[in-house]
Short mmCIF file of C-alpha atoms in Angstrom, two decimals:
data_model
loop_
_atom_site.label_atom_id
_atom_site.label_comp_id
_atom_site.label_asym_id
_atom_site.label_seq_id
_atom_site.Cartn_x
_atom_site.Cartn_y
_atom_site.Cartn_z
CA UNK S 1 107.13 -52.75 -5.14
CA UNK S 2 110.50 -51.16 -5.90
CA UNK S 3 111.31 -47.78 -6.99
CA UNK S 4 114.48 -47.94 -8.67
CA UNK S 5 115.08 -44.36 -8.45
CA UNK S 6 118.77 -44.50 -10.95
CA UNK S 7 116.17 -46.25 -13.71
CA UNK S 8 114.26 -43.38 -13.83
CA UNK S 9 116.28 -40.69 -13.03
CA UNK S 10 117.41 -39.31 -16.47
CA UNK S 11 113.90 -39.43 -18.18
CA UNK S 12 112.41 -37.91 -15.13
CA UNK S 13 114.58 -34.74 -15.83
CA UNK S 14 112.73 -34.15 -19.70
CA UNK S 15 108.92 -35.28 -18.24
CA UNK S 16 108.06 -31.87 -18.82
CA UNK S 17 109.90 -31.39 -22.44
CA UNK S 18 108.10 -29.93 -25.71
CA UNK S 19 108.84 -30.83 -28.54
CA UNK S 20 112.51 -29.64 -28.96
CA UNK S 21 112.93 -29.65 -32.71
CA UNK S 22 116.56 -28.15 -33.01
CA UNK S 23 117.24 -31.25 -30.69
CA UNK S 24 115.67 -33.66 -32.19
CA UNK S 25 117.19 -32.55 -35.69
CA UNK S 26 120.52 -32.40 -34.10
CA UNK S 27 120.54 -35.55 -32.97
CA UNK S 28 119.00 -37.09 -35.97
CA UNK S 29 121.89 -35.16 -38.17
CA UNK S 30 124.56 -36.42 -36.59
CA UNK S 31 123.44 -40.36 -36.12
CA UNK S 32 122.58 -40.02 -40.28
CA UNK S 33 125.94 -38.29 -40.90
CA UNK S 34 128.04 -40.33 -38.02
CA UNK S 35 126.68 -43.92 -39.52
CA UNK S 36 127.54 -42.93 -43.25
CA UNK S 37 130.92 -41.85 -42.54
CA UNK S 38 130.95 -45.33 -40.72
CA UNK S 39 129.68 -46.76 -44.28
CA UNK S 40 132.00 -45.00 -46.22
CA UNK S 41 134.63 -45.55 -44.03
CA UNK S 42 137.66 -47.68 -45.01
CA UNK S 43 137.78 -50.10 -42.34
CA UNK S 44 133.53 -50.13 -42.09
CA UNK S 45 134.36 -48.45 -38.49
CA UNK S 46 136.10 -51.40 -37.09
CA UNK S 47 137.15 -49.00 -34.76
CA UNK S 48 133.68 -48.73 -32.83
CA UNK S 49 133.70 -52.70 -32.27
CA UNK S 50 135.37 -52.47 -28.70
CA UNK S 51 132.30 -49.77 -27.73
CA UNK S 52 129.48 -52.16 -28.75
CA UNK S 53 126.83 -51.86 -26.16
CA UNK S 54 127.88 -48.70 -24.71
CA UNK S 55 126.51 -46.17 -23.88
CA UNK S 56 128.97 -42.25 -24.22
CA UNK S 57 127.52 -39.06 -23.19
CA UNK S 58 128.40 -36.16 -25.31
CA UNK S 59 127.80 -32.60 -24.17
CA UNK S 60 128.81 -30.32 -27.09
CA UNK S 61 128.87 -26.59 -25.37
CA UNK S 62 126.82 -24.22 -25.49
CA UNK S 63 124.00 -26.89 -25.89
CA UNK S 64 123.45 -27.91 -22.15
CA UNK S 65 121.36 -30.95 -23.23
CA UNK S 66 124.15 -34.24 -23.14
CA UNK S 67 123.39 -36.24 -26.41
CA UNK S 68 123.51 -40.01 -25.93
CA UNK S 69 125.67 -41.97 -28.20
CA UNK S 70 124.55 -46.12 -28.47
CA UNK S 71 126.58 -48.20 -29.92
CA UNK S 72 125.50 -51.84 -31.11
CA UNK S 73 126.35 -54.12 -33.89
CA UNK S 74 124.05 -52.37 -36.72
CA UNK S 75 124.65 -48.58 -36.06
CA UNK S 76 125.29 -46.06 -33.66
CA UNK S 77 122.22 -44.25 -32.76
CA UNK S 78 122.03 -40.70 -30.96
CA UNK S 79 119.30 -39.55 -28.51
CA UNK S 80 118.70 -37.24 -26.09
CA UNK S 81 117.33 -39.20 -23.46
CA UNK S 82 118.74 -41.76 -21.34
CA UNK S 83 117.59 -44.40 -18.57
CA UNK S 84 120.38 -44.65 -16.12
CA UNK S 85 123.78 -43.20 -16.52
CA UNK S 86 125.91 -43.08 -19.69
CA UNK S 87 129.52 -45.47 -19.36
CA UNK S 88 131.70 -42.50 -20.08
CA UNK S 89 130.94 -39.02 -20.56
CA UNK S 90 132.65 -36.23 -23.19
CA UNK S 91 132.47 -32.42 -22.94
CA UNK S 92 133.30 -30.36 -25.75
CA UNK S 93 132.46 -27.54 -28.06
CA UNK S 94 129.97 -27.72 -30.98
CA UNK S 95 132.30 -26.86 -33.28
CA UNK S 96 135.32 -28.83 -32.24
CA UNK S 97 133.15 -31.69 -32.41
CA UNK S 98 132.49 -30.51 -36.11
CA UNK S 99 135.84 -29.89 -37.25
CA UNK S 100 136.78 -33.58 -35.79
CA UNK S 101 137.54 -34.99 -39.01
CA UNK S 102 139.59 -32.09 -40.28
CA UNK S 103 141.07 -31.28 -37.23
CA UNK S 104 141.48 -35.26 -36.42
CA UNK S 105 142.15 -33.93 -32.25
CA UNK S 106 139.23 -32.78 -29.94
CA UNK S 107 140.98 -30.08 -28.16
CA UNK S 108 139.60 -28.37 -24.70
CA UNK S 109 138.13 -31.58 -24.20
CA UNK S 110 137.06 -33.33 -20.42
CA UNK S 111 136.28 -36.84 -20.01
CA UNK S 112 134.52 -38.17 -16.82
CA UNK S 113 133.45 -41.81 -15.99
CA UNK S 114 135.24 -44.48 -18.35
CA UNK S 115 137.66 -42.66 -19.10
CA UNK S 116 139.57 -44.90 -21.50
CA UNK S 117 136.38 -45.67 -23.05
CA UNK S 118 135.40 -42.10 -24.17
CA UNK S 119 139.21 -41.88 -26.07
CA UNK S 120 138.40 -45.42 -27.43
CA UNK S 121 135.73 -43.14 -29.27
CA UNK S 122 136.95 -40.10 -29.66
CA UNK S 123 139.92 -41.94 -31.33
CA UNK S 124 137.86 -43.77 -33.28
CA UNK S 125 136.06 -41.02 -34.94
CA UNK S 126 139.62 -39.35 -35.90
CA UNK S 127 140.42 -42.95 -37.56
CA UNK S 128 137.59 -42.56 -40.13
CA UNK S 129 139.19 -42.73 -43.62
CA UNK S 130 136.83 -41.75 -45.90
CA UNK S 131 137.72 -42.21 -49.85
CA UNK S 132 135.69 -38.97 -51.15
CA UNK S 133 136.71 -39.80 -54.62
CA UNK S 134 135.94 -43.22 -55.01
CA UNK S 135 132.73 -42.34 -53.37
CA UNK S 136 132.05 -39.69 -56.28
CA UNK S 137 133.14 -41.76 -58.77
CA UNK S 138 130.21 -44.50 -58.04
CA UNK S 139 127.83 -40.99 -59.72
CA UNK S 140 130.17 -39.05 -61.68
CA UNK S 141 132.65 -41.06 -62.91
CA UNK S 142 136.28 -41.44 -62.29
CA UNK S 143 137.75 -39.09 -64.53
CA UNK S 144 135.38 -36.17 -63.25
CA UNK S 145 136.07 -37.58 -59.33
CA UNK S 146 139.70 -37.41 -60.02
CA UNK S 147 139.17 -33.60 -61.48
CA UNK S 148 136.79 -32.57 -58.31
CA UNK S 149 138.98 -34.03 -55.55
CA UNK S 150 142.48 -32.75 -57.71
CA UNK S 151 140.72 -29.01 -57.30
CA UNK S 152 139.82 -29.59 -53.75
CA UNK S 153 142.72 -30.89 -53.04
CA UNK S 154 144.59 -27.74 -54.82
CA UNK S 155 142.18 -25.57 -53.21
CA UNK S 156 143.76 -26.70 -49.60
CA UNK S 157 146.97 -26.27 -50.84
CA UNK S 158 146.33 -22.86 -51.95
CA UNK S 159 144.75 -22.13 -48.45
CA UNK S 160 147.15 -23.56 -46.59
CA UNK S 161 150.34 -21.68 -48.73
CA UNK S 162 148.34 -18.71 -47.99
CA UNK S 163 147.93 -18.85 -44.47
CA UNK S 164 151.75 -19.76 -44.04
CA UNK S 165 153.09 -16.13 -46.30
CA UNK S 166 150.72 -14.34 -44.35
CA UNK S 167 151.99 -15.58 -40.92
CA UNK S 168 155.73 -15.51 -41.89
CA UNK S 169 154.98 -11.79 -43.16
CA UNK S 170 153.67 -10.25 -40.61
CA UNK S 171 156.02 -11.91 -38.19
CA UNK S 172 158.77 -10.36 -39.97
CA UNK S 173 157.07 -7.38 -40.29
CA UNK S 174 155.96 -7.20 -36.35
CA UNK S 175 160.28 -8.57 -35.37
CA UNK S 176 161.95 -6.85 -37.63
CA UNK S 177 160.36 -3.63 -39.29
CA UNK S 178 158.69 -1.67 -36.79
CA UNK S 179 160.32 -4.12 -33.77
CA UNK S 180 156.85 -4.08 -31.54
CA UNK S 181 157.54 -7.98 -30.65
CA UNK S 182 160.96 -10.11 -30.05
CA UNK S 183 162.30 -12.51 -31.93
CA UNK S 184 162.47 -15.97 -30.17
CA UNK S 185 166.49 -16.05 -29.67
CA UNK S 186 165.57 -12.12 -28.40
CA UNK S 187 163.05 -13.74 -25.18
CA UNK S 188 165.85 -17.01 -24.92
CA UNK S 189 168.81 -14.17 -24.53
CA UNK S 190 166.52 -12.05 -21.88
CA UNK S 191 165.24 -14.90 -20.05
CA UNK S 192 169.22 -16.20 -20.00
CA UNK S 193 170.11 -12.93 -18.43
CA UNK S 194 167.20 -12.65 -16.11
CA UNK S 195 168.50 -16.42 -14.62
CA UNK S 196 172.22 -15.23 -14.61
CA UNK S 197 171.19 -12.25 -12.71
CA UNK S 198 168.66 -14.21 -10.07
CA UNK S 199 171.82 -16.50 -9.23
CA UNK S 200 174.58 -13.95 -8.77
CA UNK S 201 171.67 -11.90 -6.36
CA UNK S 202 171.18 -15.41 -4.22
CA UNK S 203 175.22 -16.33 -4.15
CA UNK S 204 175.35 -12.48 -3.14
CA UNK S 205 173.01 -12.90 -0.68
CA UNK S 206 174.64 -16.04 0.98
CA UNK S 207 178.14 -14.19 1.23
CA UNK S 208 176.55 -11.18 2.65
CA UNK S 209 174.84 -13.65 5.28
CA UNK S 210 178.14 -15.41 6.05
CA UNK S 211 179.89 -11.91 6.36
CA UNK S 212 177.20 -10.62 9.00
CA UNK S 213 177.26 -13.83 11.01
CA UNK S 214 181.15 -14.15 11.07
CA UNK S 215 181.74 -10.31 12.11
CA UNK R 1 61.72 -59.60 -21.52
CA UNK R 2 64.45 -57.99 -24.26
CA UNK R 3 68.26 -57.80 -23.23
CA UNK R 4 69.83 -55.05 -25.32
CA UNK R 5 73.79 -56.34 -26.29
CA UNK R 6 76.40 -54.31 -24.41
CA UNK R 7 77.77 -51.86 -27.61
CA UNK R 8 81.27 -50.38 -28.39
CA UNK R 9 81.86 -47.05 -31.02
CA UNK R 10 83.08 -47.95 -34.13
CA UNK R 11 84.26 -44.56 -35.47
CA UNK R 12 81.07 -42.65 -35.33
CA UNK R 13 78.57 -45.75 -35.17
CA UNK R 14 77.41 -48.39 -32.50
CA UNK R 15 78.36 -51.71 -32.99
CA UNK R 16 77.69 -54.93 -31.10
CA UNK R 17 80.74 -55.35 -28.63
CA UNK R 18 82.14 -58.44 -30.14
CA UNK R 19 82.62 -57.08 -33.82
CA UNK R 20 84.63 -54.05 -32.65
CA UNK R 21 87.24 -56.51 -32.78
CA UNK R 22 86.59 -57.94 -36.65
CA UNK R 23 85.66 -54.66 -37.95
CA UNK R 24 89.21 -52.67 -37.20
CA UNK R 25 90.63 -56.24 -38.58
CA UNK R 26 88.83 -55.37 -41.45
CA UNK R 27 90.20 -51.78 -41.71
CA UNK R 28 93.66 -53.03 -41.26
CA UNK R 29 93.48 -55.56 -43.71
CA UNK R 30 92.58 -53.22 -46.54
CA UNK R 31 94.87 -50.89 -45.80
CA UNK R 32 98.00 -52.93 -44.90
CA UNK R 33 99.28 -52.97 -47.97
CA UNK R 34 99.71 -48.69 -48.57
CA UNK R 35 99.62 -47.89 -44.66
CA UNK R 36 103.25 -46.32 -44.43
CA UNK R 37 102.54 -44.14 -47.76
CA UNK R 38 99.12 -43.17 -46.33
CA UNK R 39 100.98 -42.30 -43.17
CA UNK R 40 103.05 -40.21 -44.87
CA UNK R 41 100.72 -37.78 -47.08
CA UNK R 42 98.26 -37.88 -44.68
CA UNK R 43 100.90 -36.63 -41.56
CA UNK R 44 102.82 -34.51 -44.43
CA UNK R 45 105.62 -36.91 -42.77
CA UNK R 46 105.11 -35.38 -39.45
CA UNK R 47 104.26 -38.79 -38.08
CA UNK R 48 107.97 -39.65 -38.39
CA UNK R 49 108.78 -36.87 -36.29
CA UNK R 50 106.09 -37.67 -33.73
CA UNK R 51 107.90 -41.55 -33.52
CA UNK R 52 111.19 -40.09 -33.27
CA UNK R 53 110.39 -37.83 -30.52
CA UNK R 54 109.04 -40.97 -28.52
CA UNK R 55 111.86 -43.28 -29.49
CA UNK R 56 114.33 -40.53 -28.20
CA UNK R 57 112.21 -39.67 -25.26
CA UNK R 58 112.05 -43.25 -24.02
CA UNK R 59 115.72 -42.93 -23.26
CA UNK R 60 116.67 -46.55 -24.29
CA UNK R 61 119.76 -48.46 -24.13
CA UNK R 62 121.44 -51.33 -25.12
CA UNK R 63 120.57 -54.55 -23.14
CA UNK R 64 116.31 -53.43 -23.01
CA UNK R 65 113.24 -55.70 -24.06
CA UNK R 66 111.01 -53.36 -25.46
CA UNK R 67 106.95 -54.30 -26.54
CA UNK R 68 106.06 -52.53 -29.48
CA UNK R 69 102.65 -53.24 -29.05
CA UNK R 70 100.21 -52.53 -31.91
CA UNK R 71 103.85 -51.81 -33.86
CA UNK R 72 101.98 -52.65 -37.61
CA UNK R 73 104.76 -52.04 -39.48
CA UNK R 74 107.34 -51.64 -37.47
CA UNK R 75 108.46 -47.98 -37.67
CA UNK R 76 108.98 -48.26 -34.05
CA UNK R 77 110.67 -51.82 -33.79
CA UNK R 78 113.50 -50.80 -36.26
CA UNK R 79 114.86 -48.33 -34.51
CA UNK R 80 114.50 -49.99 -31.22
CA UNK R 81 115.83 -53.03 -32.48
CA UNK R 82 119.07 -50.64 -34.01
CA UNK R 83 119.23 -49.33 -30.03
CA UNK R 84 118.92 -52.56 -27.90
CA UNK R 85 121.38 -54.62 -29.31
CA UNK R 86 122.40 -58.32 -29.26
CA UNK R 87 121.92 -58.40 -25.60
CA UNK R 88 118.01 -56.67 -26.08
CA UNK R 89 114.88 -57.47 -27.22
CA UNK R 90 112.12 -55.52 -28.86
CA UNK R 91 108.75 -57.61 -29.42
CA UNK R 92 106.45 -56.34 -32.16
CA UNK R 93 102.82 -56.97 -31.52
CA UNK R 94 99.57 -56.81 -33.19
CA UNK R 95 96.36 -58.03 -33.67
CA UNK R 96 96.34 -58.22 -36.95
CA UNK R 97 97.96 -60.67 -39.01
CA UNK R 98 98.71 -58.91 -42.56
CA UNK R 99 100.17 -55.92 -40.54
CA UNK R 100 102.44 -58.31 -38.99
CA UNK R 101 103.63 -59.88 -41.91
CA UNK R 102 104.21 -56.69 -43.76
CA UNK R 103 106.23 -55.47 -40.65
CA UNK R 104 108.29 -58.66 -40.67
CA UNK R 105 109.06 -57.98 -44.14
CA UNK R 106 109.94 -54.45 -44.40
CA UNK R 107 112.44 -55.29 -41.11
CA UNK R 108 114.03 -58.37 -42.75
CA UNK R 109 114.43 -56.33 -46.08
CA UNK R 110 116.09 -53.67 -43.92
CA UNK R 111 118.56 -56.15 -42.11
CA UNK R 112 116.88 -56.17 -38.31
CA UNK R 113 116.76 -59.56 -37.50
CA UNK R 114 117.85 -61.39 -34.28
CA UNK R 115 116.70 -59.21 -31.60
CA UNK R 116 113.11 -58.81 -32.66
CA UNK R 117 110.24 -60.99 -32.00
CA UNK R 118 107.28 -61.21 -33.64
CA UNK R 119 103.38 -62.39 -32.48
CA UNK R 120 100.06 -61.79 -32.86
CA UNK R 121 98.37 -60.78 -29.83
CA UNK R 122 94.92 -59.39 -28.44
CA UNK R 123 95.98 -56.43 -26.75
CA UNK R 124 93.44 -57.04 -24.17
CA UNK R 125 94.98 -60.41 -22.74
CA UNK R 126 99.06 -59.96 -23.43
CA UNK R 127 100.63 -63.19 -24.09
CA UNK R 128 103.51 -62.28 -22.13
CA UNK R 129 104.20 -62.98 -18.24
CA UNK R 130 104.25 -60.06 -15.43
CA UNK R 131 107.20 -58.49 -14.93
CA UNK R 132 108.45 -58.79 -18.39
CA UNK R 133 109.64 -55.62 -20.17
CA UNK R 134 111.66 -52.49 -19.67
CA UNK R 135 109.76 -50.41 -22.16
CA UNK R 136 106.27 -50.64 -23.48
CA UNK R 137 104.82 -48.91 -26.72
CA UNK R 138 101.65 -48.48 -28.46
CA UNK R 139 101.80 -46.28 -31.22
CA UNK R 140 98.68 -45.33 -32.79
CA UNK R 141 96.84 -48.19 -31.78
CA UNK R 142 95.11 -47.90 -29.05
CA UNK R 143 92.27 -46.05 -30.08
CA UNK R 144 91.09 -49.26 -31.43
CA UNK R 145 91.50 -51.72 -28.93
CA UNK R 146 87.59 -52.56 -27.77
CA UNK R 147 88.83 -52.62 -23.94
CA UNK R 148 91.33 -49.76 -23.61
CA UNK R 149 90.74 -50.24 -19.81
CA UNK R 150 91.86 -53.86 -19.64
CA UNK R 151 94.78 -53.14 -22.01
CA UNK R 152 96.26 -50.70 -19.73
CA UNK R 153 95.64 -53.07 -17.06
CA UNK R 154 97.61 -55.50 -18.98
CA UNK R 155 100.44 -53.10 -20.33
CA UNK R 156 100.91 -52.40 -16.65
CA UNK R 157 100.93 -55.98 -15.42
CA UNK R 158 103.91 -56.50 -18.82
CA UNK R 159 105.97 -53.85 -17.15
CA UNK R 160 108.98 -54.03 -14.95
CA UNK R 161 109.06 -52.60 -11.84
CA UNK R 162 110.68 -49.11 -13.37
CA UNK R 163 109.35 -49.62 -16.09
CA UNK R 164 107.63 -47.16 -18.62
CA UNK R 165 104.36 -47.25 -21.12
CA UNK R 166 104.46 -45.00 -24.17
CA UNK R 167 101.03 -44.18 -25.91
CA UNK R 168 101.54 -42.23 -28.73
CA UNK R 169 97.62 -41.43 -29.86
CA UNK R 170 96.01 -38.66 -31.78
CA UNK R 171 94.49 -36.59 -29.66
CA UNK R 172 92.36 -33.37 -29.17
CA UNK R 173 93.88 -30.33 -30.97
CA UNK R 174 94.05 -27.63 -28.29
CA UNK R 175 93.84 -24.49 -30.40
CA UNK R 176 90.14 -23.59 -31.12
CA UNK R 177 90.87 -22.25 -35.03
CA UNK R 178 93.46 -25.08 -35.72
CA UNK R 179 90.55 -27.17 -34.49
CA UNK R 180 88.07 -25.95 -37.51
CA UNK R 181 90.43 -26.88 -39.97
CA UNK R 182 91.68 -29.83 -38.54
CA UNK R 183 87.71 -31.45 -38.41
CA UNK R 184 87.53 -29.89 -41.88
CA UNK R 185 91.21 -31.90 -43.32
CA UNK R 186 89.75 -35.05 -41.55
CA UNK R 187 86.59 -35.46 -42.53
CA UNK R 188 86.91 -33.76 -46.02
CA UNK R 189 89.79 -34.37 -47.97
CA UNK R 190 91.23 -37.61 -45.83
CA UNK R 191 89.11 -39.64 -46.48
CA UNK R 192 89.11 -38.34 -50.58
CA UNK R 193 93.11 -38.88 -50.01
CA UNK R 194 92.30 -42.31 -49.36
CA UNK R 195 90.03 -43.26 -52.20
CA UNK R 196 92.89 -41.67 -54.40
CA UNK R 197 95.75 -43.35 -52.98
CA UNK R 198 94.72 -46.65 -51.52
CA UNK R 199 90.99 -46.90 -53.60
CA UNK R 200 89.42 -47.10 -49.52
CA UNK R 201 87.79 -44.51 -48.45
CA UNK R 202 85.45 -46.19 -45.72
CA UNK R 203 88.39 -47.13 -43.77
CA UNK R 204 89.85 -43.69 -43.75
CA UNK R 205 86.51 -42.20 -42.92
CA UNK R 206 86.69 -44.69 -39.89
CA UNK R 207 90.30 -43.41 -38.73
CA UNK R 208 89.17 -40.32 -38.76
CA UNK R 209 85.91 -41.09 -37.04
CA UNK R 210 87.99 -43.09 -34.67
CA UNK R 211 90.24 -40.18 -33.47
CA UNK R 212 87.44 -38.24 -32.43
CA UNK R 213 86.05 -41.25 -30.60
CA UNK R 214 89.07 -41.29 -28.65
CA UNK R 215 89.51 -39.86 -24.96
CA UNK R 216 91.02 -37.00 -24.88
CA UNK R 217 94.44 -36.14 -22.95
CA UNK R 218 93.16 -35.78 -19.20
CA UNK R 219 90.86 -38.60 -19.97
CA UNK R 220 93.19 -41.31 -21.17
CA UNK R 221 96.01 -39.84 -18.57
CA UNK R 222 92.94 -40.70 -15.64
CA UNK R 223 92.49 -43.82 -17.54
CA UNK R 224 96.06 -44.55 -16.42
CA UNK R 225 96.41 -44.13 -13.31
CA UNK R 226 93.18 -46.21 -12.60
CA UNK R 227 94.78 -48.97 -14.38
CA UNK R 228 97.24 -48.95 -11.70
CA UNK R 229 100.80 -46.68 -13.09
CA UNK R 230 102.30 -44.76 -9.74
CA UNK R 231 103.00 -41.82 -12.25
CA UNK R 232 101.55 -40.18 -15.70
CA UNK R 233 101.69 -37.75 -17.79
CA UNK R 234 101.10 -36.16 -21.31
CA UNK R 235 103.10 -34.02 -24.05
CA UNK R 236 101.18 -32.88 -26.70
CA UNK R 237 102.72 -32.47 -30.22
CA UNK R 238 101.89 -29.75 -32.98
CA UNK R 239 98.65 -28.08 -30.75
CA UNK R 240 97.45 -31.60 -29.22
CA UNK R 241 96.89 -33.54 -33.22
CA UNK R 242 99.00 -36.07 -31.37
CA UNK R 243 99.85 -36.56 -27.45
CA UNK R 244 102.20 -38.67 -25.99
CA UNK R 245 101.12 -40.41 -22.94
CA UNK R 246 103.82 -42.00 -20.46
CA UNK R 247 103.13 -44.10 -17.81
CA UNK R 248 106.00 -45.24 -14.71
CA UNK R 249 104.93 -48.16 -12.53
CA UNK R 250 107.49 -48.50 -9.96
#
């Protein structure tokens, strides 16, 4: 008979596994929190239709262990395990995968195989819209989901107004107070006058060349 | 001149070989009806964690036609079904009729439907032809087939070329203590668990009885190979309560 030695391959590589609980609930956390975002999302995750029957590999640094992302009609399941190879594979970090929907890029990122395939997915997870408040008004009621996502909301704001007087201060401080860094104009003007003086030193160094081969 | 009848275990007892078969029909029967709670407090849940390890292990994809052979109520066949997609196939299997029907059920009520098959079948003489399916499972069940040589035989003859068997199958606990208690939990307060929950305690004392009965990792990784797989092996879970056998045939 046969051996068909791709079939068997990948599970060939985990024959000798234990049972790899952080795996297994890793895996099992992200399929549960990947198919209710899909649930919740606006457009019921139209956006996985074109991967249906796929298979993505997704290696999410420092875990070595790729996690197997299956799409079909009724979910998107995640396992650890694979027969054959995956269509496309992603490599990223753990937590760039995690801040996905905040961060809605996946930056340092490398994409092998179907290439076009693993940005159909990685831009579909960035397109899932999730209505948080209408969500928690189903349990709490729309007045209190208005108040909870107004304060969240507010919260970011806060953070975010933060983050920008703190930058903008200690640039000025760094520029202008104690002068330890240049301003931007500052590097333009220098790197200006470091081009002006690079072409006068090669239109010197043509006349000198004409001078020595004329005398 | 007295013939003695050829005899089979029935948990701890002899029975005549033909009424292995109706007795475990009987067990099933009474206990269709409360088998995924029982599962549940008398695993502590751990048994979904033993399936899920399997299902993830078994490194399917979408396009596969999967036997879930003894697959009661289909713990197994939902979330193969949820893998294989339109294009797949999983086939749930048993032998006994009211574990079928509540497995039908609880999948219809969940939304699988489409990709999954269902029939009753002796395990010992697979309706199926050779050649037919990419994956093969038999999940807590075979422990109570009467033949487990001739269903081996026949899970083999199911397979594809590449192919893979998964027997997931209590086992024998490999830690001496652990062992103690374990014998103590099963044969003390199981079957109490199951005159409390499902008002059956016989057929609990017979699971119990029946695990023991059961060959023990080497054994049923021997068992096999005879049957004719190229390659097995075993994995036990939580100190060998439950093992997971897999089985190539290339």
């Amino acid at each position: 008979m046969s051996h068909n030695t791709n079939e068997t391959h990948a599970s060939d590589q985990r024959t000798n596994s234990e049972l790899d609980l952080p795996l297994l609930s890793l895996s099992k956390t992200i399929e549960s929190v990947l198919n209710t975002a899909v649930r919740l999302d606006e457009m019921e995750g139209q956006s996985f239709l074109s991967l249906e029957d796929k298979v993505i590999a997704v290696t999410l640094s420092p875990i070595k262990q790729p996690l197997y992302f299956l799409f079909t009609k009724s979910m998107i399941a995640v396992q650890s395990s694979l027969v054959g190879e995956a269509d496309a594979s992603i490599q990223t970090h753990l937590l760039d995968f995690v801040r996905l929907p905040l961060n809605h890029a996946l930056p340092n990122t490398t994409l092998s195989g179907d290439t076009q395939l693993a940005q159909y997915f990685i831009d579909a997870l960035c397109s899932l819209d999730i209505d948080w408040e209408e969500q928690l008004s189903h349990y709490t009621g729309d007045l209190i989901a208005f108040k909870v996502g107004h304060g969240i909301r507010s919260l970011f704001n806060t953070q975010q107004g933060v983050k920008d007087t703190v930058s903008q201060t200690l640039k000025e401080f760094l520029q202008f107070e104690i002068e330890a860094v240049p301003t931007q104009s500052q590097v333009k003007r220098f790197c200006q006058g470091v081009d002006d003086i690079t072409t006068q030193t090669n239109v010197l160094e043509a006349r000198i060349n004409t001078l020595l081969t004329t005398s | 001149m007295s013939q003695t009848k050829p005899t089979i275990d029935f948990g701890f007892t002899e029975v005549p070989l033909q009424e292995k078969v109706k007795k475990v029909k009987g067990v099933f029967d009474s206990v269709a009806g409360n088998y995924d709670i029982m599962n549940d407090v008398m695993s502590l849940g751990v048994h979904r964690l033993w399936k899920r390890h399997t299902i993830e292990l078994s490194g399917i994809r979408p396009g596969k036609v999967v036997l879930d052979l003894a697959g009661g109520t289909g713990d197994l066949t939902k979330e193969f079904a949820k893998r294989v997609g339109k294009e797949g196939k999983v086939v749930l299997a048993d032998i006994n009729e009211s574990m079928v029907r509540v497995g039908r059920d609880r999948l219809i009520n969940a939304g699988i439907a489409g990709n999954v098959e269902y029939t009753i079948t002796n395990a010992e003489a697979l309706a199926f032809p050779d050649n037919t399916f990419d994956l093969a499972t038999i999940a807590f069940g075979l422990r109570n087939v009467t033949n487990k040589d001739k269903a081996l035989e026949e899970l083999y003859r199911v397979l594809k070329p590449g192919g893979q068997l998964m027997i997931l199958e209590f086992s024998k606990v490999t830690q001496p203590l652990f062992a103690k208690f374990y014998d103590f939990y099963s044969f003390n307060i199981l079957p109490k668990m199951g005159k409390l929950i499902a008002n059956d305690e016989a057929s609990y004392q017979y699971l119990a009885e029946s695990i023991r009965m059961h060959p023990d990792q080497e054994t049923l990784k021997q068992m096999m190979l005879t049957a004719g797989f190229d390659k097995a092996e075993y994995l036990n879970m939580n100190e060998g309560i439950v093992a997971l056998h897999r089985g190539w045939k290339y």
